[in-house]
Amino acid sequence: MNNTVKIVEVGPRDGLQNEAQPIDSAHKIALVNALSDAGLQVVEAGSFVNPKWVPQMAGSEAVFEGIARKAGVSYAALTPNLKGYERAIAVGASEVAIFAAASEAFSQKNINCSISESIERFAPIMDAARAAEIPVRGYVSCIAGCPYEGDIQPAKVAEVAKQLYDAGCYEISLGDTIGTGTPASIEAVITACAAVVPIEKLALHAHDTYGQALANIYRAIQLGVRVFDSSVAGLGGCPYAKGASGNVATEDLVYMLNGLGLDHGVDLHKLAQAGRDICAVLGRDSQSKVARALAAKCQ
Amino acid sequence: MNNTVKIVEVGPRDGLQNEAQPIDSAHKIALVNALSDAGLQVVEAGSFVNPKWVPQMAGSEAVFEGIARKAGVSYAALTPNLKGYERAIAVGASEVAIFAAASEAFSQKNINCSISESIERFAPIMDAARAAEIPVRGYVSCIAGCPYEGDIQPAKVAEVAKQLYDAGCYEISLGDTIGTGTPASIEAVITACAAVVPIEKLALHAHDTYGQALANIYRAIQLGVRVFDSSVAGLGGCPYAKGASGNVATEDLVYMLNGLGLDHGVDLHKLAQAGRDICAVLGRDSQSKVARALAAKCQ
C-alpha cells in the first residue's frame, strides 16, 4: 500500500471565495505562507476569473507576487479561460486548474454552456500549458449530486473525468460540491472513474455539508485514492445552502491521516495556528472540530 | 450481511446531562416523545444518579412518568447503584445501564475506585435486574483514549467489556469518551472486543470531538457492528474540552445509514424537527451538520 497522501489545500482560493467577507491581499499572503510553512505541498492560492464575477478573488496577482515561495511547494491558480491562464502564469503560478461539471443543468446554470462545450473551451489553456510545461489539474463538480438535477450517475462523472484526463489534465479532482455523498455513493463514483482514469490520478474534493466528508475520504483511501482537497479551518461555506458547511477542514483530515498512519508532511499544530489566524481575520469560528477541540483543551 | 442497524438515542440523558443549561421535565418529556415518534426504538430518557452530583438529571422520575409510551420502544435509564436502579424500575424504565471505564485513572478520578471494584459494585443491580428480567446495558468509557492516561490498550477495553458481558449485560457500548479515536484505533478496539464478546452484542458510542465519529462508525459497520449510540442535534458537549463537540448527531448518522442502504426505522425529517425544537429550548445551534444543511436549504 502507498502510505503517502497528498493534500491539496484549497482554503485561500475555494475557501475564501465562498466566504461572505472579502479580505485583503496581505492577509491572503500571510495565510498562504503559513500553510506552506505548515508543510502543505500544494496550495491553491488564487483564481484568475473576472473580478466582476468573483470580487473575493480580486488581487490574486498581488497574492502570487507577495508570497514567500518555498521550494517544492506548488502554488496553484484557478483559470477559467486563456486570459486568466496568462495572468496566472505572468505572476508565476506553478500549476493551473480548469473545471467542468458532471451535471448538464449545473454546467448550464453555472457557466451557460454544455459540459462538452465547457471542456472544448479549455483547449487553448491546455495547448498553452503543454507548450510551457505547466501542469493542469481538472476539477469535476457535482460528482455525488447536483443542486438542480439531484442524483448524478457515476458513469457520467467517469465520462467527464476521462475527457479532462484525455485533454491533458495530470490529475482529476472529483468534487462533491453539495456534500450529499456518503461512502456508498462515493465508492460508486470512484470505482467508475478508476475504470477509465488511473486511480493514482484521481483526487477527492469532499465537502462536509452533511457531515460525511471524513467517512467518504476514509472510503476513498480504502479504494486506493491518495490525493485529497481540503480547506484550513473549513474555510468556505456551501453556496447552495447558506449557513451550511462547505470544504472539509484540513485539520480534521490531517488528524484522521495521523490516526491511520499515513504520511502527509503537515504539522497539525502549525496548521491549526494558520487556521486560528485566518479565522481571527474573518471574525468567525473555525469549522474544524479538531481546531476547536485543541483550542478548548488549551483554555 | 445484516442490513439493520439499531440506534440508541442518548440525547435526553447523555446529551442534556452535558449541556450547561438544565431544562425542565416538560421539555424533556416532549423531546423523548418526539424521538419515539421519529422511530427511534431505544431512547435513554434519564439518569437516576444523586441530583447533588448531576443537577441536570433531577426530575428523571417526572420524565419517565410523563412520557407517552410507544409500543416496542425501550426507555432506558442510567443507574449508578441499587438505589438508582430501584428508582428507575419504580417509574417503569424498560432497561437500565451501568458503566465502567477502560482507564484506571479515569475510574479513580470519576468514581473513586478501581475498574474491578466499580464492576463489583454493580452486582446488586445485576442480581435484581436478573430476577426482574430487566435488560442491563454496559457502558465502557475511554475506549480510544483517556483525558488522564492518554492511550488505552485495546486489550484493556476487551477485558472490561468481557467482565460486563460475563456479569450479565446484554449489550456492551464502547464509548470513545474524548473522541480521539480514528478508524484505525476503533478497528483495533472492536477487533479485540469481538474476540471475547459476540460482535452483535457490541455497540459503538462515538463522540465527534475531533470530527472522526462518522468515519469511525463507518469502519465499525464494515467490521460488523450494528448498534450505535448517538444524540439528536449532537446534544451534549465534551466535558473534557469545554466548547468542543461531544456525541455524534443522530441526524448525521441517519443520513449516512440512508446512503449506505441500511435500515434503522427513523424518519430523518421528524428527527430533525425534534432536534430543532430542543435547540430552540436550549437557545443554541444544532451540532448536526445535516440539520443545519436541511435548515439552510429551506431558507
Coordinates of C-alpha atoms in Angstrom, one line a residue:
Chain A
M1 CA 0.0 0.0 0.0
N2 CA 1.1 3.5 -0.8
N3 CA 1.3 5.2 2.6
T4 CA 1.7 8.8 1.3
V5 CA -1.2 11.1 0.9
K6 CA -1.1 14.4 -1.0
I7 CA -3.2 17.2 0.5
V8 CA -4.3 20.0 -1.9
E9 CA -5.0 23.0 0.3
V10 CA -7.8 25.0 -1.2
G11 CA -8.5 27.4 1.6
P12 CA -7.0 30.6 0.1
R13 CA -9.0 30.1 -3.1
D14 CA -12.0 27.8 -2.9
G15 CA -12.4 28.6 0.7
L16 CA -12.1 32.4 0.8
Q17 CA -14.0 32.7 -2.4
N18 CA -17.1 31.3 -0.6
E19 CA -16.7 33.4 2.5
A20 CA -19.2 36.3 2.7
Q21 CA -16.5 38.7 3.6
P22 CA -13.7 39.7 1.2
I23 CA -10.3 40.0 2.8
D24 CA -7.2 42.0 1.6
S25 CA -4.2 40.5 -0.1
A26 CA -1.9 41.0 2.8
H27 CA -4.0 38.5 4.9
K28 CA -4.2 36.1 2.0
I29 CA -0.4 36.2 1.6
A30 CA 0.1 35.6 5.3
L31 CA -2.3 32.6 5.0
V32 CA -0.6 31.1 2.0
N33 CA 2.8 31.5 3.7
A34 CA 1.5 29.9 6.9
L35 CA 0.1 27.0 5.0
S36 CA 3.4 26.3 3.2
D37 CA 5.3 26.7 6.5
A38 CA 2.9 24.1 8.0
G39 CA 4.1 21.6 5.3
L40 CA 1.4 21.7 2.7
Q41 CA 2.9 21.0 -0.7
V42 CA 0.1 22.2 -2.9
V43 CA -1.7 25.5 -2.0
E44 CA -4.4 26.8 -4.3
A45 CA -3.6 30.5 -3.8
G46 CA -5.9 32.4 -6.1
S47 CA -8.3 32.5 -9.1
F48 CA -7.9 34.5 -12.2
V49 CA -11.5 35.0 -13.0
N50 CA -13.1 38.2 -13.9
P51 CA -13.3 40.2 -10.6
K52 CA -16.7 41.4 -11.7
W53 CA -18.0 37.8 -11.1
V54 CA -16.0 36.9 -8.1
P55 CA -14.9 40.0 -6.2
Q56 CA -13.4 37.9 -3.4
M57 CA -10.7 36.8 -5.8
A58 CA -9.6 40.3 -7.0
G59 CA -6.0 40.8 -6.1
S60 CA -4.8 37.2 -7.0
E61 CA -1.9 38.9 -8.8
A62 CA -0.9 40.6 -5.6
V63 CA -1.1 37.3 -3.7
F64 CA 1.1 35.4 -6.1
E65 CA 3.6 38.3 -6.2
G66 CA 3.6 38.7 -2.5
I67 CA 4.0 35.2 -1.2
A68 CA 7.4 33.8 0.1
R69 CA 7.9 30.8 -2.2
K70 CA 9.0 27.7 -0.6
A71 CA 11.0 25.1 -2.6
G72 CA 8.9 22.1 -3.5
V73 CA 5.6 23.8 -2.9
S74 CA 3.2 24.1 -5.9
Y75 CA 1.1 27.3 -5.9
A76 CA -2.0 26.7 -7.9
A77 CA -4.4 29.0 -9.6
L78 CA -7.9 28.5 -11.0
T79 CA -8.1 29.7 -14.6
P80 CA -11.4 29.9 -16.4
N81 CA -10.0 30.9 -19.8
L82 CA -6.8 31.7 -21.7
K83 CA -6.8 35.3 -20.4
G84 CA -6.9 34.0 -16.8
Y85 CA -4.3 31.5 -17.6
E86 CA -2.0 34.1 -19.0
R87 CA -2.5 36.3 -15.9
A88 CA -1.7 33.4 -13.7
I89 CA 1.5 32.4 -15.5
A90 CA 2.6 36.0 -15.6
V91 CA 2.7 36.0 -11.8
G92 CA 4.3 32.6 -11.5
A93 CA 1.5 30.2 -10.8
S94 CA 3.2 26.7 -10.5
E95 CA 0.1 24.9 -11.8
V96 CA -3.4 25.8 -13.0
A97 CA -6.8 24.3 -12.7
I98 CA -9.7 24.1 -15.1
F99 CA -13.2 22.8 -14.2
A100 CA -16.3 21.1 -15.6
A101 CA -19.5 19.8 -14.0
A102 CA -20.8 16.2 -14.1
S103 CA -24.3 17.8 -14.3
E104 CA -25.6 19.3 -17.5
A105 CA -28.0 21.5 -15.5
F106 CA -25.2 22.8 -13.3
S107 CA -23.0 23.5 -16.3
Q108 CA -25.7 25.5 -18.0
K109 CA -26.6 27.5 -14.9
N110 CA -23.1 28.0 -13.7
I111 CA -21.2 28.7 -17.0
N112 CA -24.0 28.9 -19.5
C113 CA -22.8 26.0 -21.8
S114 CA -23.0 22.3 -22.0
I115 CA -20.3 20.1 -20.3
S116 CA -18.7 19.2 -23.7
E117 CA -18.6 22.9 -24.7
S118 CA -17.0 23.8 -21.4
I119 CA -14.2 21.3 -21.9
E120 CA -13.7 22.4 -25.5
R121 CA -13.3 26.0 -24.4
F122 CA -10.4 25.0 -22.2
A123 CA -8.4 23.7 -25.3
P124 CA -6.4 27.0 -25.6
I125 CA -5.3 26.7 -22.0
M126 CA -4.3 23.0 -22.5
D127 CA -2.3 23.9 -25.6
A128 CA -0.5 26.9 -23.9
A129 CA 0.1 24.9 -20.7
R130 CA 1.5 21.9 -22.7
A131 CA 3.9 24.2 -24.5
A132 CA 5.0 25.8 -21.3
E133 CA 5.1 22.6 -19.3
I134 CA 2.7 23.9 -16.8
P135 CA 0.7 21.1 -15.1
V136 CA -3.1 21.4 -15.4
R137 CA -5.5 20.0 -12.8
G138 CA -9.1 19.2 -13.7
Y139 CA -12.0 19.7 -11.3
V140 CA -15.3 17.8 -11.8
S141 CA -18.1 19.2 -9.8
C142 CA -21.4 17.7 -8.6
I143 CA -20.0 14.1 -8.6
A144 CA -22.5 12.9 -5.9
G145 CA -25.4 15.2 -6.5
C146 CA -26.4 18.4 -8.2
P147 CA -28.5 21.3 -6.6
Y148 CA -30.6 21.4 -9.8
E149 CA -30.6 17.8 -11.1
G150 CA -30.4 15.8 -7.9
D151 CA -28.7 12.4 -8.4
I152 CA -25.8 12.1 -10.8
Q153 CA -24.9 8.9 -12.5
P154 CA -21.3 7.7 -11.7
A155 CA -21.0 6.8 -15.4
K156 CA -21.5 10.5 -16.2
V157 CA -18.8 11.5 -13.7
A158 CA -16.4 9.0 -15.2
E159 CA -17.1 10.3 -18.8
V160 CA -16.3 13.9 -17.7
A161 CA -13.2 12.7 -15.8
K162 CA -11.9 10.8 -18.8
Q163 CA -12.5 13.8 -21.1
L164 CA -10.4 16.0 -18.8
Y165 CA -7.7 13.4 -18.4
D166 CA -7.6 12.8 -22.2
A167 CA -7.4 16.5 -22.7
G168 CA -4.1 16.5 -20.7
C169 CA -5.0 17.1 -17.1
Y170 CA -2.4 15.4 -14.8
E171 CA -4.9 14.9 -12.0
I172 CA -8.7 14.9 -11.8
S173 CA -10.3 16.2 -8.6
L174 CA -13.7 14.8 -8.0
G175 CA -15.8 17.4 -6.2
D176 CA -18.8 16.5 -4.0
T177 CA -20.0 20.1 -4.5
I178 CA -23.1 19.9 -2.3
G179 CA -21.7 17.4 0.1
T180 CA -24.5 14.9 -0.3
G181 CA -22.3 11.9 -0.9
T182 CA -22.0 9.0 1.5
P183 CA -19.3 6.2 1.5
A184 CA -21.5 4.1 -0.8
S185 CA -22.1 6.8 -3.5
I186 CA -18.5 8.0 -3.3
E187 CA -17.4 4.4 -3.8
A188 CA -19.6 4.1 -6.9
V189 CA -18.1 7.2 -8.3
I190 CA -14.5 6.3 -7.6
T191 CA -15.0 2.8 -9.0
A192 CA -16.5 4.2 -12.2
C193 CA -13.7 6.8 -12.6
A194 CA -10.9 4.4 -11.8
A195 CA -12.1 2.2 -14.7
V196 CA -11.2 5.0 -17.1
V197 CA -8.5 7.1 -15.3
P198 CA -5.7 5.6 -13.3
I199 CA -6.7 5.8 -9.7
E200 CA -3.4 7.5 -8.7
K201 CA -4.6 10.4 -10.9
L202 CA -7.8 10.8 -9.0
A203 CA -8.4 13.2 -6.1
L204 CA -11.4 13.5 -3.9
H205 CA -12.7 17.0 -3.1
A206 CA -15.1 16.3 -0.3
H207 CA -17.5 18.8 1.2
D208 CA -18.7 18.4 4.8
T209 CA -22.2 19.9 4.3
Y210 CA -23.9 16.8 5.6
G211 CA -21.0 15.8 7.9
Q212 CA -20.0 12.9 5.6
A213 CA -16.6 14.2 4.4
L214 CA -14.2 12.2 6.5
A215 CA -16.2 9.0 6.2
N216 CA -16.1 9.5 2.4
I217 CA -12.4 10.2 2.4
Y218 CA -11.8 7.1 4.5
R219 CA -13.7 5.0 2.0
A220 CA -11.7 6.6 -0.8
I221 CA -8.5 5.8 1.0
Q222 CA -9.6 2.1 1.3
L223 CA -10.2 2.1 -2.5
G224 CA -6.7 3.5 -3.2
V225 CA -7.2 7.2 -3.6
R226 CA -4.2 9.2 -2.2
V227 CA -5.0 12.8 -3.1
F228 CA -7.5 14.9 -1.1
D229 CA -8.6 18.5 -1.3
S230 CA -9.4 20.3 1.9
S231 CA -9.5 23.8 3.4
V232 CA -7.9 25.0 6.5
A233 CA -10.5 25.8 9.2
G234 CA -13.1 24.5 6.8
L235 CA -13.0 27.9 5.1
G236 CA -15.8 28.4 2.6
G237 CA -19.4 27.8 3.1
C238 CA -21.8 26.0 0.8
P239 CA -23.1 28.4 -1.8
Y240 CA -26.2 26.2 -2.4
A241 CA -27.2 26.1 1.3
K242 CA -26.4 29.4 3.0
G243 CA -25.1 28.9 6.6
A244 CA -24.1 25.3 5.9
S245 CA -20.6 23.9 5.8
G246 CA -18.5 23.5 2.6
N247 CA -15.0 22.2 2.3
V248 CA -13.8 19.6 4.8
A249 CA -11.3 21.1 7.2
T250 CA -7.7 20.3 6.6
E251 CA -7.1 19.9 10.3
D252 CA -9.7 17.2 10.6
L253 CA -8.3 15.4 7.6
V254 CA -4.8 15.6 8.9
Y255 CA -5.9 14.2 12.3
M256 CA -7.5 11.2 10.6
L257 CA -4.5 10.6 8.4
N258 CA -2.3 10.7 11.6
G259 CA -4.5 8.1 13.2
L260 CA -4.3 5.9 10.1
G261 CA -0.5 6.1 10.0
L262 CA -0.5 7.8 6.6
D263 CA 2.3 10.3 5.7
H264 CA 1.4 13.8 4.6
G265 CA 4.1 16.1 5.7
V266 CA 1.8 18.5 7.5
D267 CA 2.4 19.8 11.1
L268 CA -1.0 19.8 12.7
H269 CA -0.2 22.4 15.3
K270 CA 1.2 24.9 12.7
L271 CA -1.8 24.2 10.5
A272 CA -4.2 24.8 13.4
Q273 CA -2.4 28.1 14.1
A274 CA -2.8 29.2 10.5
G275 CA -6.5 28.4 10.8
R276 CA -6.9 30.4 14.0
D277 CA -5.2 33.3 12.5
I278 CA -7.4 33.5 9.4
C279 CA -10.5 32.9 11.5
A280 CA -9.5 35.9 13.6
V281 CA -9.2 38.0 10.4
L282 CA -12.6 36.8 9.3
G283 CA -14.1 37.2 12.7
R284 CA -15.7 33.8 12.7
D285 CA -15.3 30.4 14.4
S286 CA -13.3 27.7 12.8
Q287 CA -15.3 25.0 11.1
S288 CA -12.7 22.4 12.1
K289 CA -13.7 20.2 15.0
V290 CA -10.0 19.4 15.6
A291 CA -9.2 23.1 15.8
R292 CA -12.0 23.7 18.2
A293 CA -11.1 20.7 20.4
L294 CA -7.4 21.7 20.5
A295 CA -8.4 25.3 21.4
A296 CA -10.8 24.1 24.1
K297 CA -8.1 21.9 25.6
C298 CA -5.8 24.9 25.9
Q299 CA -8.3 27.0 27.8
Chain B
M1 CA -24.9 -9.1 5.7
N2 CA -27.3 -7.9 8.4
N3 CA -28.8 -4.7 7.0
T4 CA -30.5 -3.5 10.1
V5 CA -28.9 -1.0 12.5
K6 CA -30.1 -0.2 16.0
I7 CA -29.7 3.4 17.1
V8 CA -29.6 4.1 20.8
E9 CA -30.7 7.7 21.2
V10 CA -28.8 9.2 24.1
G11 CA -29.8 12.8 23.7
P12 CA -32.3 13.2 26.6
R13 CA -29.8 11.7 29.1
D14 CA -26.1 11.7 28.0
G15 CA -26.8 14.7 25.8
L16 CA -28.7 17.0 28.2
Q17 CA -26.6 16.0 31.1
N18 CA -23.6 17.6 29.4
E19 CA -25.4 20.7 28.4
A20 CA -24.6 23.8 30.5
Q21 CA -28.2 24.7 30.9
P22 CA -30.6 22.5 32.8
I23 CA -34.1 22.3 31.3
D24 CA -37.4 21.4 32.9
S25 CA -39.1 18.0 32.7
A26 CA -41.9 19.1 30.4
H27 CA -39.3 19.8 27.7
K28 CA -37.5 16.6 28.3
I29 CA -40.8 14.7 28.0
A30 CA -41.6 16.4 24.8
L31 CA -38.2 15.5 23.5
V32 CA -38.5 11.8 24.4
N33 CA -41.9 11.7 22.8
A34 CA -40.7 13.4 19.6
L35 CA -37.8 10.9 19.4
S36 CA -40.0 7.9 19.7
D37 CA -42.4 9.4 17.2
A38 CA -39.5 9.7 14.8
G39 CA -39.0 6.0 15.0
L40 CA -36.2 5.6 17.5
Q41 CA -36.5 2.3 19.3
V42 CA -34.2 2.9 22.2
V43 CA -34.3 6.2 24.0
E44 CA -32.1 6.9 27.0
A45 CA -34.6 9.0 28.9
G46 CA -32.9 9.8 32.2
S47 CA -30.4 9.0 34.9
F48 CA -31.1 8.0 38.5
V49 CA -28.0 9.4 40.0
N50 CA -27.8 11.6 43.0
P51 CA -29.1 15.0 41.9
K52 CA -26.5 16.6 44.1
W53 CA -23.9 15.3 41.6
V54 CA -25.8 15.8 38.3
P55 CA -28.4 18.5 38.8
Q56 CA -29.3 18.3 35.1
M57 CA -30.8 14.8 35.7
A58 CA -33.0 15.8 38.6
G59 CA -36.6 15.1 37.7
S60 CA -35.9 11.8 35.8
E61 CA -38.8 10.3 37.7
A62 CA -41.1 13.0 36.3
V63 CA -39.8 12.3 32.8
F64 CA -40.5 8.6 33.0
E65 CA -43.9 9.2 34.5
G66 CA -44.8 11.9 31.9
I67 CA -43.8 10.3 28.6
A68 CA -46.3 8.8 26.2
R69 CA -45.0 5.2 25.9
K70 CA -45.0 3.8 22.4
A71 CA -45.2 0.0 21.9
G72 CA -41.8 -1.5 21.0
V73 CA -39.8 1.4 22.3
S74 CA -37.3 0.8 25.1
Y75 CA -37.0 3.7 27.5
A76 CA -33.6 3.3 29.2
A77 CA -32.2 4.8 32.4
L78 CA -28.6 5.1 33.7
T79 CA -28.4 3.6 37.2
P80 CA -25.2 4.0 39.2
N81 CA -26.3 1.9 42.2
L82 CA -29.1 -0.2 43.5
K83 CA -31.0 2.8 44.9
G84 CA -30.9 4.4 41.4
Y85 CA -32.0 1.1 39.9
E86 CA -35.0 0.8 42.2
R87 CA -36.0 4.4 41.5
A88 CA -35.7 3.7 37.7
I89 CA -37.8 0.5 37.9
A90 CA -40.4 2.2 40.1
V91 CA -41.2 4.6 37.3
G92 CA -41.1 1.9 34.6
A93 CA -37.7 2.1 33.0
S94 CA -37.6 -0.6 30.2
E95 CA -33.9 -1.2 30.6
V96 CA -31.1 0.2 32.7
A97 CA -27.4 0.9 32.1
I98 CA -24.3 0.5 34.2
F99 CA -20.9 1.8 33.4
A100 CA -17.2 1.2 33.8
A101 CA -14.1 2.8 32.4
A102 CA -11.3 1.2 30.4
S103 CA -8.9 3.5 32.1
E104 CA -7.9 3.0 35.8
A105 CA -7.0 6.7 36.1
F106 CA -10.4 7.7 34.8
S107 CA -12.2 5.3 37.1
Q108 CA -10.4 6.6 40.1
K109 CA -11.0 10.3 39.2
N110 CA -14.6 9.7 38.1
I111 CA -16.0 7.3 40.7
N112 CA -13.1 7.0 43.1
C113 CA -12.5 3.2 42.8
S114 CA -10.7 0.8 40.5
I115 CA -12.3 -0.6 37.4
S116 CA -12.8 -4.1 39.1
E117 CA -14.3 -2.5 42.2
S118 CA -16.7 -0.5 40.0
I119 CA -17.9 -3.6 38.3
E120 CA -18.3 -5.5 41.6
R121 CA -20.4 -2.7 43.0
F122 CA -22.9 -3.3 40.2
A123 CA -23.5 -6.9 41.4
P124 CA -26.7 -6.0 43.4
I125 CA -28.2 -4.3 40.3
M126 CA -27.3 -7.3 38.1
D127 CA -29.0 -9.6 40.7
A128 CA -32.1 -7.5 41.0
A129 CA -32.4 -7.0 37.2
R130 CA -31.9 -10.7 36.5
A131 CA -34.7 -11.6 39.0
A132 CA -37.0 -8.9 37.4
E133 CA -36.0 -9.7 33.8
I134 CA -34.9 -6.2 33.2
P135 CA -32.2 -5.9 30.5
V136 CA -28.9 -4.2 31.6
R137 CA -26.6 -2.4 29.2
G138 CA -23.0 -1.9 30.0
Y139 CA -21.0 1.2 29.0
V140 CA -17.3 1.2 28.7
S141 CA -15.8 4.6 28.6
C142 CA -12.4 5.8 27.3
I143 CA -12.0 3.1 24.8
A144 CA -9.8 5.1 22.5
G145 CA -8.1 7.4 24.9
C146 CA -8.4 8.9 28.4
P147 CA -8.1 12.5 29.4
Y148 CA -5.7 11.5 32.2
E149 CA -3.9 8.4 30.9
G150 CA -3.7 9.1 27.2
D151 CA -3.6 5.9 25.1
I152 CA -5.7 2.9 26.2
Q153 CA -4.8 -0.6 25.2
P154 CA -7.5 -2.4 23.2
A155 CA -6.8 -5.5 25.3
K156 CA -7.8 -3.5 28.4
V157 CA -11.0 -2.4 26.7
A158 CA -11.7 -6.0 25.8
E159 CA -11.1 -7.1 29.4
V160 CA -13.6 -4.7 30.8
A161 CA -16.1 -5.4 28.0
K162 CA -15.9 -9.1 28.8
Q163 CA -16.3 -8.5 32.6
L164 CA -19.5 -6.6 31.9
Y165 CA -20.8 -9.2 29.5
D166 CA -20.0 -12.0 31.8
A167 CA -21.7 -10.1 34.6
G168 CA -24.9 -10.3 32.5
C169 CA -25.1 -7.1 30.4
Y170 CA -27.0 -7.9 27.2
E171 CA -25.1 -5.3 25.2
I172 CA -21.7 -3.5 25.7
S173 CA -21.5 0.0 24.4
L174 CA -17.9 1.1 23.7
G175 CA -17.5 4.8 24.3
D176 CA -14.9 7.0 22.7
T177 CA -15.4 9.4 25.6
I178 CA -13.0 12.1 24.4
G179 CA -13.5 11.4 20.7
T180 CA -9.8 10.9 19.9
G181 CA -10.3 7.6 18.0
T182 CA -9.8 7.2 14.3
P183 CA -10.9 4.3 12.1
A184 CA -7.6 2.5 12.8
S185 CA -7.8 2.7 16.6
I186 CA -11.5 2.0 16.6
E187 CA -10.8 -1.1 14.5
A188 CA -8.2 -2.3 16.9
V189 CA -10.7 -1.9 19.8
I190 CA -13.6 -3.6 18.1
T191 CA -11.4 -6.5 16.9
A192 CA -10.1 -7.0 20.4
C193 CA -13.6 -6.9 21.9
A194 CA -15.2 -9.1 19.3
A195 CA -12.7 -11.8 20.2
V196 CA -14.2 -12.0 23.7
V197 CA -17.8 -10.7 23.3
P198 CA -20.0 -11.7 20.3
I199 CA -19.9 -8.7 17.8
E200 CA -23.7 -8.5 17.7
K201 CA -23.6 -7.6 21.4
L202 CA -21.2 -4.7 20.8
A203 CA -22.3 -1.1 20.3
L204 CA -20.1 1.9 19.4
H205 CA -20.7 5.2 21.3
A206 CA -18.8 7.6 19.1
H207 CA -18.0 11.2 20.0
D208 CA -17.3 13.7 17.3
T209 CA -14.9 15.9 19.3
Y210 CA -12.3 15.6 16.6
G211 CA -14.8 15.2 13.7
Q212 CA -14.0 11.4 13.4
A213 CA -17.3 9.9 14.6
L214 CA -18.9 9.0 11.2
A215 CA -15.6 7.7 9.8
N216 CA -15.3 5.5 12.9
I217 CA -18.9 4.3 12.7
Y218 CA -18.4 3.5 9.1
R219 CA -15.4 1.4 9.9
A220 CA -17.4 -0.3 12.7
I221 CA -20.2 -1.1 10.2
Q222 CA -17.6 -2.7 7.9
L223 CA -16.4 -4.8 10.8
G224 CA -20.0 -6.0 11.6
V225 CA -21.1 -3.7 14.4
R226 CA -24.8 -2.9 14.1
V227 CA -25.6 -0.8 17.2
F228 CA -24.7 2.8 17.5
D229 CA -25.3 5.4 20.2
S230 CA -26.0 9.0 19.1
S231 CA -27.6 12.2 20.3
V232 CA -30.2 14.2 18.4
A233 CA -28.7 17.6 17.4
G234 CA -25.4 16.4 18.8
L235 CA -26.7 17.3 22.3
G236 CA -24.0 17.2 24.9
G237 CA -20.6 18.8 24.8
C238 CA -17.3 17.3 25.8
P239 CA -16.8 17.8 29.5
Y240 CA -13.0 17.4 29.0
A241 CA -12.7 20.1 26.3
K242 CA -15.2 22.9 27.0
G243 CA -16.7 24.3 23.9
A244 CA -15.9 21.2 21.9
S245 CA -18.4 18.7 20.5
G246 CA -19.5 15.5 22.2
N247 CA -21.9 12.9 21.0
V248 CA -22.2 12.3 17.2
A249 CA -25.5 13.8 16.0
T250 CA -28.2 11.2 15.3
E251 CA -29.3 13.2 12.2
D252 CA -25.8 12.8 10.7
L253 CA -25.7 9.1 11.5
V254 CA -29.2 8.5 10.0
Y255 CA -28.1 10.4 6.8
M256 CA -25.1 8.1 6.4
L257 CA -27.1 5.0 7.1
N258 CA -29.6 6.0 4.5
G259 CA -26.8 6.5 2.0
L260 CA -25.4 3.0 2.9
G261 CA -28.9 1.4 2.4
L262 CA -29.0 0.2 6.0
D263 CA -32.4 0.0 7.7
H264 CA -32.9 1.8 11.0
G265 CA -36.6 2.8 11.1
V266 CA -36.0 6.5 11.8
D267 CA -37.7 9.3 9.9
L268 CA -35.0 11.9 9.2
H269 CA -37.3 14.8 8.9
K270 CA -39.2 14.1 12.1
L271 CA -35.9 13.6 13.8
A272 CA -34.5 16.9 12.5
Q273 CA -37.7 18.6 13.8
A274 CA -37.2 17.1 17.2
G275 CA -33.6 18.5 17.1
R276 CA -34.7 21.9 16.1
D277 CA -37.3 22.0 18.9
I278 CA -34.9 21.1 21.6
C279 CA -32.2 23.5 20.3
A280 CA -34.8 26.3 20.4
V281 CA -35.5 25.4 24.1
L282 CA -31.7 25.5 24.8
G283 CA -31.2 28.6 22.7
R284 CA -28.3 27.2 20.8
D285 CA -27.4 26.0 17.3
S286 CA -27.7 22.3 16.4
Q287 CA -24.4 20.4 16.3
S288 CA -25.8 18.3 13.4
K289 CA -24.4 19.3 10.0
V290 CA -27.4 17.5 8.4
A291 CA -29.8 19.6 10.5
R292 CA -28.0 22.8 9.5
A293 CA -27.9 21.9 5.9
L294 CA -31.6 21.0 5.8
A295 CA -32.5 24.2 7.6
A296 CA -30.3 26.2 5.2
K297 CA -31.9 24.7 2.2
C298 CA -35.3 25.8 3.5
Q299 CA -34.3 29.4 3.9

